[in-house]
Each structure stands twice: as structure tokens, then as C-alpha cells.
Tab-separated table of C-alpha atoms and ligand atoms in Angstrom:
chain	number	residue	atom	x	y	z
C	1	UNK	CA	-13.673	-1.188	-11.545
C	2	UNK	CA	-10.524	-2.915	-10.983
C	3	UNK	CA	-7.881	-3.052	-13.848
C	4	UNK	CA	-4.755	-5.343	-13.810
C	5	UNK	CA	-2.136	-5.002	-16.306
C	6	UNK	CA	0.607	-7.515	-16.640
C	7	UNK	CA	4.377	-6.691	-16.890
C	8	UNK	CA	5.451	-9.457	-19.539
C	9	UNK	CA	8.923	-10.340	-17.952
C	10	UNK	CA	9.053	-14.118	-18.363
C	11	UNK	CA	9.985	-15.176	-14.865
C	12	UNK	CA	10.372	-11.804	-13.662
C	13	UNK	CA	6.403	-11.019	-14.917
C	14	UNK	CA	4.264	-9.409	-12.217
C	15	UNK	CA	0.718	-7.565	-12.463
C	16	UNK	CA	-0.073	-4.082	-11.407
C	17	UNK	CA	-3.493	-3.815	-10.505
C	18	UNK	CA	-5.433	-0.264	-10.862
C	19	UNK	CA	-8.215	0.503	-8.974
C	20	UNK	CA	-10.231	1.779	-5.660
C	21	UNK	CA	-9.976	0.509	-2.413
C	22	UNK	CA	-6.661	-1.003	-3.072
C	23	UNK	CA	-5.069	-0.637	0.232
C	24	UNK	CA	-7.766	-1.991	2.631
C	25	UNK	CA	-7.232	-5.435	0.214
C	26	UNK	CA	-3.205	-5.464	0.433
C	27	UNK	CA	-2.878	-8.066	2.833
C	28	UNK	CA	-5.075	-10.114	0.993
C	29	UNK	CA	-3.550	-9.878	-2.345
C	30	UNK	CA	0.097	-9.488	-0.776
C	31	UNK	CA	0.331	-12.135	1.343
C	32	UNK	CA	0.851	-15.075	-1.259
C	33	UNK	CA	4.071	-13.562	-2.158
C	34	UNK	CA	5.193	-14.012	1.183
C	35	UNK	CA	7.740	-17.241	1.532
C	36	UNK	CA	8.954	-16.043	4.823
C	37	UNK	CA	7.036	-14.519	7.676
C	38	UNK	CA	8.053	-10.786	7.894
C	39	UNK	CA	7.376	-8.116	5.977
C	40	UNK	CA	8.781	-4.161	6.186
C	41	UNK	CA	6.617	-1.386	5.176
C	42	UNK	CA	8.823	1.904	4.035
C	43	UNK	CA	7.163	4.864	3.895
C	44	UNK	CA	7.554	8.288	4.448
C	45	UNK	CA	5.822	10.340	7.157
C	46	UNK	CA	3.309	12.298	5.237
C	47	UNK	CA	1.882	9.410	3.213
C	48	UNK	CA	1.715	7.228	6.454
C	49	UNK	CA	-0.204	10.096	8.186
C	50	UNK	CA	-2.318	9.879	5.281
C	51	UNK	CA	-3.274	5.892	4.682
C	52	UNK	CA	-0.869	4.353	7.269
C	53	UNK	CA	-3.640	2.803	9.435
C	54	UNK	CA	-5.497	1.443	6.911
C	55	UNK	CA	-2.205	-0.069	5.293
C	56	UNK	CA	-1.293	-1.618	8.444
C	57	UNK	CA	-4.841	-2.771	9.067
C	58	UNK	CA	-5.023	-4.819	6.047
C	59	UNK	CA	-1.657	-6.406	6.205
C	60	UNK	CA	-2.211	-7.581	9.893
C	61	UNK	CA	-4.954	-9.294	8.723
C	62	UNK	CA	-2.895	-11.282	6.858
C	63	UNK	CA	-1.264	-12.961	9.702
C	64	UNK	CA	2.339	-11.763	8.806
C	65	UNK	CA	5.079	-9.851	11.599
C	66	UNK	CA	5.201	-6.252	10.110
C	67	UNK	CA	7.743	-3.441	10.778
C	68	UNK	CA	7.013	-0.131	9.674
C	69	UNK	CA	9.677	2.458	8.614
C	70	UNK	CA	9.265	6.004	8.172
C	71	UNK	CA	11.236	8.162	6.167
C	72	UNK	CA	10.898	12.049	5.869
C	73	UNK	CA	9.638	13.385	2.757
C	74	UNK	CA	11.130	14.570	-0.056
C	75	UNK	CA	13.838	14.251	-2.559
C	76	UNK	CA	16.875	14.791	0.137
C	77	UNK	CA	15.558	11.238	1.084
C	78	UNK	CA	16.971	9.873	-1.537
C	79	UNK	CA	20.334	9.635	-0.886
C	80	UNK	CA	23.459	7.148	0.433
C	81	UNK	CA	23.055	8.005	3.918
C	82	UNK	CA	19.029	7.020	3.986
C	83	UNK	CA	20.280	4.081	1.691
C	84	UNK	CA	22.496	3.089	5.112
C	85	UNK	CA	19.670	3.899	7.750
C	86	UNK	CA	17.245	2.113	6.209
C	87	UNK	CA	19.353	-1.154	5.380
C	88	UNK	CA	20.277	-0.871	8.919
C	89	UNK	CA	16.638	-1.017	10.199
C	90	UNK	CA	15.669	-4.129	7.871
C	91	UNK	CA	18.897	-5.633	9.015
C	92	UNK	CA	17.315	-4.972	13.050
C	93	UNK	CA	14.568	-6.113	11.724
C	94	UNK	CA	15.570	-9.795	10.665
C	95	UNK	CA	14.288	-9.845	7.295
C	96	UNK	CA	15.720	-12.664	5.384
C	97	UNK	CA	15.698	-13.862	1.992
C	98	UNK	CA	12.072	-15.347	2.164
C	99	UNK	CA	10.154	-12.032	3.172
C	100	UNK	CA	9.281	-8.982	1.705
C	101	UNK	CA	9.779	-4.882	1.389
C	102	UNK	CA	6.562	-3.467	1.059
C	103	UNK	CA	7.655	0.286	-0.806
C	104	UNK	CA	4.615	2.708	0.060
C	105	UNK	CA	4.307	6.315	-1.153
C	106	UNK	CA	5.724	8.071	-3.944
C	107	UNK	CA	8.782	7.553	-6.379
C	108	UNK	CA	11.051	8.784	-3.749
C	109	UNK	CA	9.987	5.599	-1.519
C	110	UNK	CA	9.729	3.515	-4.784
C	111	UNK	CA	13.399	4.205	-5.923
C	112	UNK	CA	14.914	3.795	-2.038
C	113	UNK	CA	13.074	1.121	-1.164
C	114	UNK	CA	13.184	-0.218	-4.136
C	115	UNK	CA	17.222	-0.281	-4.270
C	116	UNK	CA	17.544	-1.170	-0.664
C	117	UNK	CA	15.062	-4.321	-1.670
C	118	UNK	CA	17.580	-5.313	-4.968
C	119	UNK	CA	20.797	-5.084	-2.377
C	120	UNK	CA	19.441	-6.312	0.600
C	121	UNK	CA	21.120	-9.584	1.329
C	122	UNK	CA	21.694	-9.541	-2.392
C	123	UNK	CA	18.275	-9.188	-3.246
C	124	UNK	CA	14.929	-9.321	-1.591
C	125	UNK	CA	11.245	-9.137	-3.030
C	126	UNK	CA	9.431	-6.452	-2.916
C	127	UNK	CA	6.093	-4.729	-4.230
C	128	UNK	CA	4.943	-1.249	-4.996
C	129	UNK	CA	2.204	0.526	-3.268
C	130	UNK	CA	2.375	3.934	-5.115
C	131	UNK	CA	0.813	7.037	-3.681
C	132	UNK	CA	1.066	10.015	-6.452
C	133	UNK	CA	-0.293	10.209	-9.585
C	134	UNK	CA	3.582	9.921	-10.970
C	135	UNK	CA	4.662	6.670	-9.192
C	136	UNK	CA	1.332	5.498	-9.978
C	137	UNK	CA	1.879	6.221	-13.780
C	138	UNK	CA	5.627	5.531	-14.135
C	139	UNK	CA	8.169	5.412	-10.991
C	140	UNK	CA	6.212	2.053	-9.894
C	141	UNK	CA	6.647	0.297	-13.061
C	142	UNK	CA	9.740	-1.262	-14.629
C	143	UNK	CA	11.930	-1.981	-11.985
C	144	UNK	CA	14.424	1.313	-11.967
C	145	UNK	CA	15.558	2.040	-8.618
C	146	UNK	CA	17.989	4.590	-7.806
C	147	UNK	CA	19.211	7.388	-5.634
C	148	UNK	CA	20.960	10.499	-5.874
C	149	UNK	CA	24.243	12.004	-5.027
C	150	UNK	CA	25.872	15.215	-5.071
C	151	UNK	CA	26.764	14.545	-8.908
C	152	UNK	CA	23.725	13.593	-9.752
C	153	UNK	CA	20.326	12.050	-9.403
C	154	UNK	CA	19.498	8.913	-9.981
C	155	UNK	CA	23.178	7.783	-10.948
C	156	UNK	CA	23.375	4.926	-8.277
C	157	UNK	CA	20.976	2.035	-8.786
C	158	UNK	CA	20.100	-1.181	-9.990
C	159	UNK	CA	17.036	-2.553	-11.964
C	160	UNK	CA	14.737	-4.977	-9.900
C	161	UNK	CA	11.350	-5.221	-10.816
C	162	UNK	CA	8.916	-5.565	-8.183
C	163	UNK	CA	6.509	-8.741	-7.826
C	164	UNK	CA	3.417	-6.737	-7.775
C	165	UNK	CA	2.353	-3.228	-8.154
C	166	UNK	CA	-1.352	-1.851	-6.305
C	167	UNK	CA	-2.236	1.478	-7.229
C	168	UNK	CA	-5.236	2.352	-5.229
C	169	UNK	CA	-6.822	5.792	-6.690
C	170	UNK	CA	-8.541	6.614	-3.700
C	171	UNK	CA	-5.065	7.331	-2.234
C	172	UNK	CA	-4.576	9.882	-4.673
C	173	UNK	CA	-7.494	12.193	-2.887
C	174	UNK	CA	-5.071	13.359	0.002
C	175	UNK	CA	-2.394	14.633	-2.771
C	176	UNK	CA	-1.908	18.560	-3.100
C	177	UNK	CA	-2.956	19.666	-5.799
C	178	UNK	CA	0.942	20.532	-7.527
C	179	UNK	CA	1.906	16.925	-7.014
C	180	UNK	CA	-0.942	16.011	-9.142
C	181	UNK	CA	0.149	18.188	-11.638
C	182	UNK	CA	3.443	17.028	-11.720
C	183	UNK	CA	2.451	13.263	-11.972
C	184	UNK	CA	0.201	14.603	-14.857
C	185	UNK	CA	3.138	16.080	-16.401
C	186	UNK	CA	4.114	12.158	-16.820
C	187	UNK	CA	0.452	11.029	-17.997
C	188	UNK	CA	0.818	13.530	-21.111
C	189	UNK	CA	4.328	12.074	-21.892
C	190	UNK	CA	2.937	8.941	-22.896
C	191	UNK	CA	0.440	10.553	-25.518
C	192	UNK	CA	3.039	12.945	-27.040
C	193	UNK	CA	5.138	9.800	-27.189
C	194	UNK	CA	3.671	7.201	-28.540
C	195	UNK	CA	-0.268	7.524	-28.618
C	196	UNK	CA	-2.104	10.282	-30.830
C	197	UNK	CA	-5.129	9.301	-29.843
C	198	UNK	CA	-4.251	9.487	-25.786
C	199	UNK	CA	-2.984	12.778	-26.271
C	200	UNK	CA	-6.222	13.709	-28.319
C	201	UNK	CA	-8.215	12.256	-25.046
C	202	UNK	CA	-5.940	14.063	-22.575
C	203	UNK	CA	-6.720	17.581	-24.560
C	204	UNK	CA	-10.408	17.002	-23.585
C	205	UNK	CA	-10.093	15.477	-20.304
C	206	UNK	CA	-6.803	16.324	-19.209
C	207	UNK	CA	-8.644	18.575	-16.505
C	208	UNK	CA	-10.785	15.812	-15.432
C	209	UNK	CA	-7.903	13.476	-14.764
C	210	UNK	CA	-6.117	16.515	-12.594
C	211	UNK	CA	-9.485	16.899	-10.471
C	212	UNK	CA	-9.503	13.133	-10.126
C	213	UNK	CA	-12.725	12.196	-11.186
C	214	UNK	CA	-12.786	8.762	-10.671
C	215	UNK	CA	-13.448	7.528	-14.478
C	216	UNK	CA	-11.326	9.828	-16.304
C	217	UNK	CA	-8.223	9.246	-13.487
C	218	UNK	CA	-8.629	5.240	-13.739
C	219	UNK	CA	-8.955	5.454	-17.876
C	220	UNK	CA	-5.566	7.752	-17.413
C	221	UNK	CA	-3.737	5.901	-15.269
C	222	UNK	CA	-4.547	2.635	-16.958
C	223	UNK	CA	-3.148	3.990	-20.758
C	224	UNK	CA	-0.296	5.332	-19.261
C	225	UNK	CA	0.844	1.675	-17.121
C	226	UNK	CA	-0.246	-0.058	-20.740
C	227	UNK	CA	1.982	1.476	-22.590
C	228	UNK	CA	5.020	1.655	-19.830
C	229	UNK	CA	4.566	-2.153	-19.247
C	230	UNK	CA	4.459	-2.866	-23.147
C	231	UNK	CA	7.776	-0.728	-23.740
C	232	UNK	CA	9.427	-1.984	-20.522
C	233	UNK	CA	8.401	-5.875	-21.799
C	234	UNK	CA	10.035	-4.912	-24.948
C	235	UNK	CA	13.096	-2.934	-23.507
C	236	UNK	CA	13.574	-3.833	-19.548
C	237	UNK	CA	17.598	-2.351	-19.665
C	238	UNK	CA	17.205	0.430	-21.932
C	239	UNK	CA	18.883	-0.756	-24.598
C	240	UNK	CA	16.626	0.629	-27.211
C	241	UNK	CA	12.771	1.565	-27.024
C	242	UNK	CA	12.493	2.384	-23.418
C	243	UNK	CA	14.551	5.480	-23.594
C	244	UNK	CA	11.323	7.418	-24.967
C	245	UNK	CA	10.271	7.197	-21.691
C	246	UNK	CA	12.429	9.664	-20.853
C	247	UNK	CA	10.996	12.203	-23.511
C	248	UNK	CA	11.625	16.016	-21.666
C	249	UNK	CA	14.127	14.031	-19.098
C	250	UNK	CA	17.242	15.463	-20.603
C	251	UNK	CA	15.822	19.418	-21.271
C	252	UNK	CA	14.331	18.461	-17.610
C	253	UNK	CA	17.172	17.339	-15.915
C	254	UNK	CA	19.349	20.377	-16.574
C	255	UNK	CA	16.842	22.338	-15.256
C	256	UNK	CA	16.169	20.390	-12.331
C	257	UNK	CA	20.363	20.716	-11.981
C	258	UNK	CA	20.408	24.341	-12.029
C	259	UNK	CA	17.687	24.804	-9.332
C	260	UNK	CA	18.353	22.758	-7.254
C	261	UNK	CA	16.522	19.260	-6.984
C	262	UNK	CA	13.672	19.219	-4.689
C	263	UNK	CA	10.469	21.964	-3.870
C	264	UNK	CA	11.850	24.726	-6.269
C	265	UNK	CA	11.293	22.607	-9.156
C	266	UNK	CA	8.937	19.503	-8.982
C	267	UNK	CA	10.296	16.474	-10.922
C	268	UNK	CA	7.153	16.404	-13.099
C	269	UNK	CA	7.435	20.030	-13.763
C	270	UNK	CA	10.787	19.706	-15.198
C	271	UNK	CA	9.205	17.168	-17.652
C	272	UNK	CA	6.705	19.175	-18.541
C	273	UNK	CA	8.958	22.327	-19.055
C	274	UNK	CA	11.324	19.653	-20.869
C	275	UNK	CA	8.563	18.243	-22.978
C	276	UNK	CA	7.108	21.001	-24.502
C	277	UNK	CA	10.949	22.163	-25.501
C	278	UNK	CA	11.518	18.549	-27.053
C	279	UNK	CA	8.861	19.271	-29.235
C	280	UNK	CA	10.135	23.354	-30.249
C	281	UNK	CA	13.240	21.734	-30.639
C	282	UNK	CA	12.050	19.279	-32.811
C	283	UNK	CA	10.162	21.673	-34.968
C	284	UNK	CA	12.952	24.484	-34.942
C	285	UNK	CA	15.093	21.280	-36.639
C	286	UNK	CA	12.140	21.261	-39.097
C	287	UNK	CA	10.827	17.589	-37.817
C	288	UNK	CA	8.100	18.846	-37.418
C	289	UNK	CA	5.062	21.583	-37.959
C	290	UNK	CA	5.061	24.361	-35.486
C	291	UNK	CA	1.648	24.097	-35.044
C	292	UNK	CA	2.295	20.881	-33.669
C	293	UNK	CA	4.490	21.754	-31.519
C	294	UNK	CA	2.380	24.591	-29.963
C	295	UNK	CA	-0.541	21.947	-29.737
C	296	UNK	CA	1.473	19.797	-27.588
C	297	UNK	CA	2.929	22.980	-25.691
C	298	UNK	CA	-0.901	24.175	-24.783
C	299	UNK	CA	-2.056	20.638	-23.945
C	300	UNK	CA	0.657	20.762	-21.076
C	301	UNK	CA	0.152	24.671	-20.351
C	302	UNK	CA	-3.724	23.670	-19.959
C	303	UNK	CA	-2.956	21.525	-17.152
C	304	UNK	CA	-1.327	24.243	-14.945
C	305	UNK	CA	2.311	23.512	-15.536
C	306	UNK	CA	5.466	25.181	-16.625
C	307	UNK	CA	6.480	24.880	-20.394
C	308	UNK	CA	8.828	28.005	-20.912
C	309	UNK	CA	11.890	28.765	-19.346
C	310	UNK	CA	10.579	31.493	-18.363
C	311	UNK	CA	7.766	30.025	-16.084
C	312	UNK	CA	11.172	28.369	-13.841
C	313	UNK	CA	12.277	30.625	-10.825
C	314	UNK	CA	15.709	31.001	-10.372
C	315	UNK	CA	16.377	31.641	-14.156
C	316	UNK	CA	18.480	33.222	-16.248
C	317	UNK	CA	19.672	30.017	-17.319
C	318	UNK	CA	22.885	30.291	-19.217
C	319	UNK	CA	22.777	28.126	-22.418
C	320	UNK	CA	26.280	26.568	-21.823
C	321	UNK	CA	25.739	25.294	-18.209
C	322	UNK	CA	22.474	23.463	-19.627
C	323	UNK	CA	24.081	21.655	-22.430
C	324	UNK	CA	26.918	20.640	-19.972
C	325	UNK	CA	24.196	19.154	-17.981
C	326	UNK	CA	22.925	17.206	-20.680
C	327	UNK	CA	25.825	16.191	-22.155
C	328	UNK	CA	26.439	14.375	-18.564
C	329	UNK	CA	22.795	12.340	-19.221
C	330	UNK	CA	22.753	8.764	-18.841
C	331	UNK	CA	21.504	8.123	-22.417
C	332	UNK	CA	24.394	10.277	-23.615
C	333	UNK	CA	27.556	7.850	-25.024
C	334	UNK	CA	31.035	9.597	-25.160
C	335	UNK	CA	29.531	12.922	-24.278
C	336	UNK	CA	27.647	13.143	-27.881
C	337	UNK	CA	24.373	14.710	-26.816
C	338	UNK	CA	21.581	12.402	-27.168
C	339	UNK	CA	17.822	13.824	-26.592
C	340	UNK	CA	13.836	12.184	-27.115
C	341	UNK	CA	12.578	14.248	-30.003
C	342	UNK	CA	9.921	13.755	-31.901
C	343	UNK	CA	8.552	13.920	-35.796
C	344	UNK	CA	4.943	14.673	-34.923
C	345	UNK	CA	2.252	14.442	-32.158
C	346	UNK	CA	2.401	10.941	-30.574
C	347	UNK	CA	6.096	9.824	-33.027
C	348	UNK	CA	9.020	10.560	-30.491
C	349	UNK	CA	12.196	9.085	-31.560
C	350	UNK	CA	15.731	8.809	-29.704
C	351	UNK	CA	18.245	11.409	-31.688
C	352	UNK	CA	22.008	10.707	-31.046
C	353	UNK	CA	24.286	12.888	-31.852
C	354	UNK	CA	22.534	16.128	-31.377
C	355	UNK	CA	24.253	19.021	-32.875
C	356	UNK	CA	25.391	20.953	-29.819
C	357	UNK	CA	25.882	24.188	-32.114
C	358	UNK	CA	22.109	23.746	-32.848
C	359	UNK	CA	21.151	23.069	-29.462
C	360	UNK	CA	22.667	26.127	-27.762
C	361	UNK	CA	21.313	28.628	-30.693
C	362	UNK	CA	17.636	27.002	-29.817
C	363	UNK	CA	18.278	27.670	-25.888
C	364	UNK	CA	18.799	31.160	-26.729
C	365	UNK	CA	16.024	31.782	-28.692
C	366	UNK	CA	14.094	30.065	-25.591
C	367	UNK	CA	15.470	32.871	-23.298
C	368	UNK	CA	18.793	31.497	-22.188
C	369	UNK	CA	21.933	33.431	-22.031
C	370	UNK	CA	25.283	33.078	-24.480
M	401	LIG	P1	7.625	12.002	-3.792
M	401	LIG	O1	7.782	10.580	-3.554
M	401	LIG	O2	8.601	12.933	-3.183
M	401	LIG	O3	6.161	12.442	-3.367
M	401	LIG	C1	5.799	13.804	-3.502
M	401	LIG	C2	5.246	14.360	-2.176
M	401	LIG	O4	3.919	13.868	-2.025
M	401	LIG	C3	6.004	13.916	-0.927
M	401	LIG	O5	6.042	15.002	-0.049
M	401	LIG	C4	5.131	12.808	-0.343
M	401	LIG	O6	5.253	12.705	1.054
M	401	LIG	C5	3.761	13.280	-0.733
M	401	LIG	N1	2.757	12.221	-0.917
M	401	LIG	C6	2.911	11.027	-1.516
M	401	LIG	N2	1.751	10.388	-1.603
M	401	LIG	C7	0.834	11.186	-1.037
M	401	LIG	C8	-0.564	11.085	-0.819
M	401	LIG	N3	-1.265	10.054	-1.297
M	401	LIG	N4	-1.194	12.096	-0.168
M	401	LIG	C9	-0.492	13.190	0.268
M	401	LIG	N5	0.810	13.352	0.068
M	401	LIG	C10	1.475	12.357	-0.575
M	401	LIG	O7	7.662	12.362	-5.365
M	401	LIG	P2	7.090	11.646	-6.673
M	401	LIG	O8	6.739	12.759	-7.583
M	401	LIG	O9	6.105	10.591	-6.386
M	401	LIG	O10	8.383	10.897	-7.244
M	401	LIG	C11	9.505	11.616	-7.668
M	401	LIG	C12	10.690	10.680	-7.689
M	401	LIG	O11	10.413	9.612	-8.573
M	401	LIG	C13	11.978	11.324	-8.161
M	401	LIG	O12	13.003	10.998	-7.276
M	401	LIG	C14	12.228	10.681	-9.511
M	401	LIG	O13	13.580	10.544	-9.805
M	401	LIG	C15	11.578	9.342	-9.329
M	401	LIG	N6	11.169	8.686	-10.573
M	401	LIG	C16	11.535	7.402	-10.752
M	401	LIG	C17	11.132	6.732	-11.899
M	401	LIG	C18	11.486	5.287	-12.080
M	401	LIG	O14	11.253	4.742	-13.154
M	401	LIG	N7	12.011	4.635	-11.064
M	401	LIG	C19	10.342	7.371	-12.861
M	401	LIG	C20	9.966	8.697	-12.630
M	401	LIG	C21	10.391	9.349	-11.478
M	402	LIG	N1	10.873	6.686	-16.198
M	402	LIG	C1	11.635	6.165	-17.282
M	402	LIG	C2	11.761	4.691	-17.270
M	402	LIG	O1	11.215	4.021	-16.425
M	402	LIG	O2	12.404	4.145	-18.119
């Protein structure tokens, strides 16, 4: 069964359509966004190993002069210098205002692409063909593109919202087995967020999802794009609501910060770490039961990934070095610490002005050092 949600953006509105056998159809559904005559798949090598041919197949269908580029995998991707190759190679390639950037793989092609597609010749269309579980149930939707630098990741970028997102769940067969967790990490986010009754689903069939059987994975992926489109609708620039997406982000981030961005520490696993100390933190603070908190901690435990500090190589973490990475978050204003914490299962709330006092006595008691 196909699904389509639509992105309620007034002009800017666009549909993401969930289902199988997306990516044999992509010329068909892609090429009536096509005022030019060009289009430029990006990629990286592994996913166009993967579904390449039968990308390419489909789109040539459609009667349209295609270049393909192919970045390497991975995080380091994301960065100034890539930014530079690849506007290079649509620049060789004659795009012009009129065609297209057709992003396929994961968030690291979603957020490069994606920015090369909002600065290209001051902006170009594009469209999302995501390839994990985590672009599939966030990176894809809502329009952030970024990249990283050595000060951070993610802290160059621009928001451009793509004009159509396909996420074909067959292509989610070829993934290994700890990307899927990771993207999961990002499923669960959205119940402990906002949806009590999601979360209450994912503790039965949370396994289900990460084996991708076919019902469970669509029903997943479907709750999750819901609820990002109606908070990104609400909220495209983050002024308010749509920083609960980033619920775990900031605990995450430092993390991610310390170790090193890239294979040490999955993305998603950072969240997931992050998450289930959002929710300690929140109940050390007294916002809510403990109980609850070690409900949401074995709901993300259950699914294989890291929730303690503990469970993160490369650790002792000292307590002071975290909070300076947080403090340096993008939600944070005027360095006063800002985090996603929550007042029960599926009730997350933005808290400004977190104590800092409070926050380094709680990262002890989680293992960090003075
Ligand atoms: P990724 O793009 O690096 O993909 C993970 C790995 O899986 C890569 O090695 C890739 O080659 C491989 N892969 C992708 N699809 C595959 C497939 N179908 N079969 C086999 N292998 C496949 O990582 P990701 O987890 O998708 O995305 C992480 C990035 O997303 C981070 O840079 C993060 O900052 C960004 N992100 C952005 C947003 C946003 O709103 N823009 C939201 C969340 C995360
Ligand atoms: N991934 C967080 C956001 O899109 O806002």
C-alpha cells in the first residue's frame, strides 16, 4: 500500500509518498516537476551500488538528460570541500534554473545535496529519494540542509524544502542492520515526544519495525513523517514547536563531539543515548516519575541501542567538556543552556534556561567525571 502525506507549506507544499516499489516509478512521478530538461542524481557509492540501476532505469524512461554523481559515504562527506566538488560538477553539468537535483541515499546526501540544490544558481528544485530508515523518517522532511565544519556539524545551511519526497521501503532491505537501528533511534523520538500511543505501539512492535516487516515498517514510517510534516507545517524555521524534534539532540550532540562524528558513534545512536538521558534528566528534576523514565529508557535499550554513557566507547566523558558542548547548541540563546525535556511519556517540552549547576551534578551521577 502506498501512503502519501502532504507537507502543508502553502506554496512551498509538497507530498512525500511512502511505500514499495518506489524507485522503479521515479521517473514517472518525478518527471512533472521537471520545467527544464536535465536532471542530476547525487548519491553516494554504496547506495548507488545498491539501487543505482534501477534509479537510473526509471528516470530514463522519463525522457529527461540525467547526470549521475557519486559521492563517498559517510559523514566526512559532508563538508565545504564536497559542497565545492559537487557545485562544480552541476555547474559542468549545465543545470539551470528549470531542472532538478535528484538527492538519493541517506541524510548525508539529503543535507549536501540538499544545500547545494538551495545555493545553486540561487536556488534550484530538488526532491528526496531517502535510503535509511532515518532520512526516511526525518532528514528527508522539512527542508533542513546543512553541512559540517571543524566547529561543528550542521552549522552551515539553509532551509529549502524539497518538491517531493519518495521513500521506497524496499530500499531499506540492503541497509546493515546498525543503520537501521540508528534510524529507529529517530522512529521512537516521535512517540516519547509527542504520541503515547506510538510509543505504546513501538514497545510491542518496535522489533518488527527493526526486522522490516513490511506492515509494521510502513505503519512506522508513516506516524513518524505525520507527525514531522504536522510540526514542520506548524513551525518550518524553528521558531517554536519544531525544536522537539530535536529531543536527545543536545545530550547527543556532545557526545557525538567528544567521539568524534562519524562510525564511532552513529548519529541515531547519539539520539538514542541522548533520549533516554532527556528523560532521567527530566525525572531527576522531578518532571516526571522514574518509572517513566526507565519505561522510555527500556523501550530504546529493547531495540539494540545505546542509552547509558556507559554503552559509548571512548568514554570517560568529563561533565564540563559536555555542558560546553551544549551550551554551543543551536537552540541555545546567549549561551543559557536550552534542552527537549519532557513531563511524561509522549509530553516533551523545550526548557530554556537549564540550570547548568543541575545539569553537571546529573552527568555525574550518569558516570561522567568532575
Ligand atoms: P548516511 O547518509 O551516512 O547513511 C548511512 C550509511 O548507510 C552510509 O554508509 C550509506 O552509504 C549507507 N546507505 C544508505 N542507504 C543505504 C541502503 N539503502 N542500503 C545500504 N546502505 C545504505 O546516514 P543517515 O543516518 O541516513 O543520515 C545521517 C545524517 O543525517 C547526519 O549528517 C545528520 O546530521 C543528518 N540529519 C539531518 C536531518 C535534517 O532534518 N536535515 C535530520 C536528522 C539527521
Ligand atoms: N531533525 C530535526 C528537524 O528537522 O527539525
Amino acid at each position: 500500500m502506498t501512503r502519501t502525506i502532504s507537507v502543508g507549506l502553502g506554496e512551498r507544499a509538497y507530498d512525500v509518498v511512502i511505500g514499495h516499489g518506489l524507485i522503479a516509478e521515479a521517473g514517472g512521478r518525478i518527471a512533472p516537476l521537471v520545467k527544464g530538461t536535465r536532471l542530476a542524481v547525487v548519491t553516494d557509492t554504496t547506495v548507488f551500488g545498491h539501487h543505482g540501476d534501477a534509479l537510473l532505469d526509471s528516470l530514463g524512461g522519463a525522457g529527461l538528460k540525467i547526470g549521475c554523481i557519486e559521492l563517498p559515504p559517510g559523514e566526512e562527506t559532508k563538508n565545504f570541500q564536497m559542497l565545492e566538488a559537487l557545485s562544480d560538477m552541476l555547474l559542468m553539468q549545465e543545470l539551470d534554473r528549470g531542472d532538478l537535483i535528484v538527492a538519493f541515499g541517506g541524510g548525508v546526501v539529503g543535507d549536501l545535496a540538499g544545500f547545494a540544490a538551495a545555493i545553486y544558481k540561487r536556488g534550484i528544485d530538488f526532491v528526496q529519494i531517502p535510503t535509511t530508515l532515518l532520512a526516511q523518517v526525518d532528514s528527508s522532511v522539512g527542508g533542513k540542509t546543512a553541512i559540517d565544519t571543524p566547529r561543528g556539524k550542521n552549522l552551515i545551511g539553509a532551509f529549502h524544502q524539497p518538491r517531493l519526497v519518495l521513500a521506497d521501503l524496499d530500499a531499506l532491505a540492503t541497509l546493515p542492520p546498525r543503520e537501521r537501528r540508528a534510524g529507529y533511534a529517530e522512529v521512537i523520538k516521535y512517540g516519547l515526544l509527542g504520541d503515547f500511543a506510538f510509543f505504546e505501539w513501538l514497545e510491542a512492535h518496535g522489533p518488527e519495525v527493526i526486522d522490516g516487516d513490511a506492515e509494521a515498517l510502513s505503519h512506522a514510517v508513516a506516524r513518524s513523517v505525520e507527525m514531522k510534516a504536522e510540526i514542520v507545517a506548524e513551525d518550518e524555521r524553528e521558531a517554536g514547536r519544531r525544536a522537539l524534534l530535536n529531543l536527545g539532540h543536545t545530550f547527543g550532540h556532545a557526545l557525538e563531539a567528544e567521539v568524534g562524528f562519524g562510525e564511532a558513534l552513529l548519529h541515531g545512536e547519539a539520539v538514542a543515548v541522548g533520549s533516554a538521558q532527556a528523560f532521567r534528566f527530566s525525572a531527576a528534576q522531578g518532571l516526571l516519575s522514574s518509572q517513566d523514565a526507565l519505561r522510555a529508557e527500556r523501550a530504546i535499550a529493547a531495540a539494540g541501542l545505546p542509552v547509558r554513557l556507559a554503552d559509548v566507547a571512548g568514554g570517560p566523558f568529563a561533565a564540563d567538556r559536555l555542558i560546553a558542548h551544549m551550551a554551543q547548541d543551536k537552540k541555545a540563546e546567549g549561551g543559557r543552556l536550552t534542552l527537549v525535556l519532557a513531563r511524561g511519556l509522549g509530553d516533551a517540552f523545550v526548557a530554556k534556561d537549564v540550570d547548568a549547576g543541575r545539569l553537571r551534578d546529573f552527568l555525574i551521577s550518569e558516570g561522567a567525571t568532575p
